[in-house]
PDB file of C-alpha atoms in Angstrom:
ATOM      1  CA  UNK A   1     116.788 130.234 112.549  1.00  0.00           C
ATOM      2  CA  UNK A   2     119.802 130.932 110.353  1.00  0.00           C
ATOM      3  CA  UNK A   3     120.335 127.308 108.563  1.00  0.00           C
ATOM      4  CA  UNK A   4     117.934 124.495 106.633  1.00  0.00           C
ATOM      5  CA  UNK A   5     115.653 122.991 108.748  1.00  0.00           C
ATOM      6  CA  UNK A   6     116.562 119.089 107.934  1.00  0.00           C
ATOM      7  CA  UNK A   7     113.770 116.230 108.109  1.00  0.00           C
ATOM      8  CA  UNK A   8     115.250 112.833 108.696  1.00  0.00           C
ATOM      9  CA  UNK A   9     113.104 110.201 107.154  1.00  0.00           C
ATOM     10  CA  UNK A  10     112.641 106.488 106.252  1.00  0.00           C
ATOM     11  CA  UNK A  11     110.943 105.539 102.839  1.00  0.00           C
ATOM     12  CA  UNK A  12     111.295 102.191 103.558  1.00  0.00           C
ATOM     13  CA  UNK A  13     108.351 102.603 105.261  1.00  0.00           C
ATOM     14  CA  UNK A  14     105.316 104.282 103.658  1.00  0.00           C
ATOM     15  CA  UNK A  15     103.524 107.040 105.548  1.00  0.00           C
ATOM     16  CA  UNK A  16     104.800 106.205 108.704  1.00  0.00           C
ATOM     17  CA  UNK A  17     107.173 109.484 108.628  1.00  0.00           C
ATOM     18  CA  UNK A  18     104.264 111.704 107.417  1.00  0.00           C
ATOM     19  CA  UNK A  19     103.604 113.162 110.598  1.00  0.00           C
ATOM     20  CA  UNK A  20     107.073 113.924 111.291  1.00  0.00           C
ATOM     21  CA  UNK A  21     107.742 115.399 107.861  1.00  0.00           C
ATOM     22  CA  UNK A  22     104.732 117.469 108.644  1.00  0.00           C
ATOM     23  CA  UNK A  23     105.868 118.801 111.918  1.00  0.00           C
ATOM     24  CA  UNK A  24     109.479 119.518 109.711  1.00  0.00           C
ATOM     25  CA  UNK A  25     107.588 121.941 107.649  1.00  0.00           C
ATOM     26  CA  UNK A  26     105.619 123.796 110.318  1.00  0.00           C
ATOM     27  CA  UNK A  27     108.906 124.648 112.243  1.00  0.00           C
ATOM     28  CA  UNK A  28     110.238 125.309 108.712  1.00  0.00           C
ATOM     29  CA  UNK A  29     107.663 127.611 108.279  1.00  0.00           C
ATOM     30  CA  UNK A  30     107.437 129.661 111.511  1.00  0.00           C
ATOM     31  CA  UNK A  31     110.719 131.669 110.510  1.00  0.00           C
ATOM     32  CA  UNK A  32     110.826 131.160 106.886  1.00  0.00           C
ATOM     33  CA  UNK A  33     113.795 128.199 106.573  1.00  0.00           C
ATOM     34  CA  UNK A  34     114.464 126.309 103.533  1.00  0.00           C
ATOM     35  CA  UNK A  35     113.188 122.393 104.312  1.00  0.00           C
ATOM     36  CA  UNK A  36     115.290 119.900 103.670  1.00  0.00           C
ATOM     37  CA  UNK A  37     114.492 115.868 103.289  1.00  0.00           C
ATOM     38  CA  UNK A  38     117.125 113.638 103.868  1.00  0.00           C
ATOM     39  CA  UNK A  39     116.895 109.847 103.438  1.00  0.00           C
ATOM     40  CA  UNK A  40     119.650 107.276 104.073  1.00  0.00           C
ATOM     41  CA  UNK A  41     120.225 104.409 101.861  1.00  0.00           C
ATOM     42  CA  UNK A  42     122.093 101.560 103.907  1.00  0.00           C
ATOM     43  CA  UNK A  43     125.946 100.842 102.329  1.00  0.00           C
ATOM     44  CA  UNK A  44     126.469  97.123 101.269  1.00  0.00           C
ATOM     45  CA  UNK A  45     128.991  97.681  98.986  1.00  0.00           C
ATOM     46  CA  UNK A  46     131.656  97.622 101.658  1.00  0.00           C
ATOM     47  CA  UNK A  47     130.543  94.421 103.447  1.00  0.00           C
ATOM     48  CA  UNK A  48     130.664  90.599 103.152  1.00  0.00           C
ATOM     49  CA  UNK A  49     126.768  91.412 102.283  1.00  0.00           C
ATOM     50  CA  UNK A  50     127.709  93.333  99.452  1.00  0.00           C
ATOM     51  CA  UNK A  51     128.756  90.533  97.280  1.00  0.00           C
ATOM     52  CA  UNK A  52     125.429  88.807  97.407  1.00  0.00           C
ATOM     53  CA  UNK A  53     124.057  91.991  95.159  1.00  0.00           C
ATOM     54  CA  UNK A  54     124.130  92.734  91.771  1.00  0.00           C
ATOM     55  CA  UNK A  55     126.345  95.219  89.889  1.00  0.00           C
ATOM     56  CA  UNK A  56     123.978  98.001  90.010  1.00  0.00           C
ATOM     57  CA  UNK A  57     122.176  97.258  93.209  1.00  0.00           C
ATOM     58  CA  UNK A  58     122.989 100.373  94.895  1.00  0.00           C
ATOM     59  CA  UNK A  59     122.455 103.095  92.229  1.00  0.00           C
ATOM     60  CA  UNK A  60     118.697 101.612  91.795  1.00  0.00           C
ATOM     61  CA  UNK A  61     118.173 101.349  95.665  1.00  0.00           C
ATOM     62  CA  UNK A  62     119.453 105.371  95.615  1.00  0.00           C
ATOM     63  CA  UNK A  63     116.840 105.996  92.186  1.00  0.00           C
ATOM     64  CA  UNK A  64     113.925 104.311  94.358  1.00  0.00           C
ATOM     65  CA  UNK A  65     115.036 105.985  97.190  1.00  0.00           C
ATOM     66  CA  UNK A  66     114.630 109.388  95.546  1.00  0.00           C
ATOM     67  CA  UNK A  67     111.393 108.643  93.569  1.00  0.00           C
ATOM     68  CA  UNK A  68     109.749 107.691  97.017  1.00  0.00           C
ATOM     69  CA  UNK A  69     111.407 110.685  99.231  1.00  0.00           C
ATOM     70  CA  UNK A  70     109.713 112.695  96.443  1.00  0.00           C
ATOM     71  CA  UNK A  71     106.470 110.746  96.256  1.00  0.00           C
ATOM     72  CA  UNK A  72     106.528 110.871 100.426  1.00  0.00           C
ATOM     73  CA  UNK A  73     107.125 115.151 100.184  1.00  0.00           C
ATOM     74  CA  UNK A  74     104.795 115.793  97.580  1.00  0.00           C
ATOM     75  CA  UNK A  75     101.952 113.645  99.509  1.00  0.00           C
ATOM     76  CA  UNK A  76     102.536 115.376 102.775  1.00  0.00           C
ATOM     77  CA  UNK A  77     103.001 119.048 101.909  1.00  0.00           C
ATOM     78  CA  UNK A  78     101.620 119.103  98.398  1.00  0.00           C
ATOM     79  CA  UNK A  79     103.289 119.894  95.102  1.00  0.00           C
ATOM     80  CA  UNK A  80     103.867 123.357  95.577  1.00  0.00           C
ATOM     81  CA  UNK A  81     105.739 123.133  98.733  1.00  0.00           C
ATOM     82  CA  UNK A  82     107.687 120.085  97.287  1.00  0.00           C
ATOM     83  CA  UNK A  83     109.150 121.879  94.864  1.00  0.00           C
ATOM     84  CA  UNK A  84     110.535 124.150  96.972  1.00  0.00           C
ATOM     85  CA  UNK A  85     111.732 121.202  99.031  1.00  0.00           C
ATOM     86  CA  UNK A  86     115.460 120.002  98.978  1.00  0.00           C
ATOM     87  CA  UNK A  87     115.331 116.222  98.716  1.00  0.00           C
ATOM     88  CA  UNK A  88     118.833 114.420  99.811  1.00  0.00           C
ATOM     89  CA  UNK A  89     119.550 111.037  99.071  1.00  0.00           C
ATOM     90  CA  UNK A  90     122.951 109.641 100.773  1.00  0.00           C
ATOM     91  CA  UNK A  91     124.253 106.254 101.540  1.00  0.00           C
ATOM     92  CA  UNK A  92     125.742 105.109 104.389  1.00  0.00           C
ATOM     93  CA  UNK A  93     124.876 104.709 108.297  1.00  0.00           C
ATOM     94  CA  UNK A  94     121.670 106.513 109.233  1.00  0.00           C
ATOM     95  CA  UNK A  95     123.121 108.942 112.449  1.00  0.00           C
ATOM     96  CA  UNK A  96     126.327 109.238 110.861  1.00  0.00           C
ATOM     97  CA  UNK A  97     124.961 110.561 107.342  1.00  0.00           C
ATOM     98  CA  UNK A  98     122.000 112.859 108.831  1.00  0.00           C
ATOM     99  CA  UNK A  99     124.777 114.406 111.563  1.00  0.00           C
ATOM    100  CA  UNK A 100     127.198 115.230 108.602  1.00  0.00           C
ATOM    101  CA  UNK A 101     124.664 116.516 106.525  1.00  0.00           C
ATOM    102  CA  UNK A 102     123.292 118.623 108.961  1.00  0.00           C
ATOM    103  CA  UNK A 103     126.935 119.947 109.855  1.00  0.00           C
ATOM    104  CA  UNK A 104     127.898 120.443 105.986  1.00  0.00           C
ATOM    105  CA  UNK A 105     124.559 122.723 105.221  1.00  0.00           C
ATOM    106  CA  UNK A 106     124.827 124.280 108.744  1.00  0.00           C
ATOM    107  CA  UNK A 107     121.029 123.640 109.422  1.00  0.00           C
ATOM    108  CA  UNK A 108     119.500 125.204 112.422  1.00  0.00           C
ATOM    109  CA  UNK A 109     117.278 122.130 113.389  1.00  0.00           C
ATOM    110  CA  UNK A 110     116.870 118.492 113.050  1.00  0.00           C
ATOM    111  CA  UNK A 111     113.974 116.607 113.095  1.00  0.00           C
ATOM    112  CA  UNK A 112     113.774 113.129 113.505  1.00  0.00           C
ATOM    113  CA  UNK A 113     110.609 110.540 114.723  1.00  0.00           C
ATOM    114  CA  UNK A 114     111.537 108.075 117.701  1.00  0.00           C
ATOM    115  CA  UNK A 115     110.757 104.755 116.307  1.00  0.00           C
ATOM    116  CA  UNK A 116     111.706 101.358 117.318  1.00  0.00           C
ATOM    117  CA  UNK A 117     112.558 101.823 120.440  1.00  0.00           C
ATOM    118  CA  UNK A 118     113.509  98.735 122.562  1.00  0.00           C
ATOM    119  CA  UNK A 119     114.529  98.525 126.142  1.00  0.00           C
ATOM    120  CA  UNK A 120     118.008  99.901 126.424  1.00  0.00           C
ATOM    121  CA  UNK A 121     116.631 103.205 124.076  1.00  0.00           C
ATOM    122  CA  UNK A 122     113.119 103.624 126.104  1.00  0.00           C
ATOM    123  CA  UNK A 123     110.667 105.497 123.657  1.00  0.00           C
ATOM    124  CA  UNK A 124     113.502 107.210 121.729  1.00  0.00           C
ATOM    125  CA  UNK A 125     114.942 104.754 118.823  1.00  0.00           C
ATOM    126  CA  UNK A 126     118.975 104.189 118.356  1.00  0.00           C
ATOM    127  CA  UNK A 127     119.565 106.457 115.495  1.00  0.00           C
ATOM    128  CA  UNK A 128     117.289 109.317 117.100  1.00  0.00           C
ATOM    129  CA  UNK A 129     119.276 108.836 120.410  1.00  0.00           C
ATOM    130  CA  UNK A 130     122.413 109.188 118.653  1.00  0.00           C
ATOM    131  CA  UNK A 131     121.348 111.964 116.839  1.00  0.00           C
ATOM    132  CA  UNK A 132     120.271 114.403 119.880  1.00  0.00           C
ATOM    133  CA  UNK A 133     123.505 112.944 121.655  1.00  0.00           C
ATOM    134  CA  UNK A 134     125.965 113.848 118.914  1.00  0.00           C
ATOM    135  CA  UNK A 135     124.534 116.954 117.139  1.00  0.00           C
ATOM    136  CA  UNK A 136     125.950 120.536 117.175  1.00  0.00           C
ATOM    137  CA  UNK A 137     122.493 121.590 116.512  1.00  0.00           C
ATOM    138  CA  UNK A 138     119.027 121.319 117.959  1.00  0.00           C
ATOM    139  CA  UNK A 139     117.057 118.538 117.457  1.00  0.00           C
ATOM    140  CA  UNK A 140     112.930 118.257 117.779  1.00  0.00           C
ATOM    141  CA  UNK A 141     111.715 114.578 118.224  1.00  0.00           C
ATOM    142  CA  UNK A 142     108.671 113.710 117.044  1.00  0.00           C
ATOM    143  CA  UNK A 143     107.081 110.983 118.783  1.00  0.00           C
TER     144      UNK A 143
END
């Protein structure tokens, strides 16, 4: 591998990306790539919904959102290996942000879990689907 090796995952939801971050940093590992961690914040400010929120909403959503991506890291690989650890926090559509980012930093591999599938995505969720579909890269899916 050449480029990052970028972990997509959701901290809305404690420890259920912890096997998939930990699969991230084993095929990080094997050739030596720099791990990164991305998270995606969703973007009210744009929409009808975004009125409904405070000034501030979104730059404490994006501090939470970083304090947990760096709680989630440090739990799963340990302190050491979280330092070394690139943590991305971005706002906007899930695919969309993880594809760009993964683009932008040229990474060599994505990883992403399959959750919530339903019946038009069988066993691979809508932003994972989009994900392998779209990318320029490879992408491992962690089931």
């Amino acid at each position: 591998m050449t480029g990052p090796v970028l972990c997509a995952v959701d901290v809305s939801n404690p420890h259920r990306d912890d096997h998939v971050l930990r699969a991230a940093a084993r095929l990080a590992a094997l050739d030596d790539a720099q791990l990164d961690v991305i998270t995606v914040v969703p973007d009210y400010g744009m929409s009808v919904v975004g009125t409904y929120f405070e000034e501030h909403h979104h730059d404490k959503a994006v501090e939470e959102a970083r304090r947990r991506l760096n709680d989630l890291v440090a739990g799963v690989v340990g302190e050491e290996a979280n330092a070394q650890v690139r943590h991305l926090v971005v706002t906007g559509n899930a695919y969309d942000e993880i594809l760009r980012v993964a683009e932008a930093d040229g990474a060599s591999l994505i990883v992403i879990g399959a959750h919530k599938p339903d019946f038009r995505d069988y066993l691979l969720g809508p932003n994972a689907a989009r994900v392998v579909r779209h990318s320029k890269c490879s992408v491992f899916v962690v089931r």
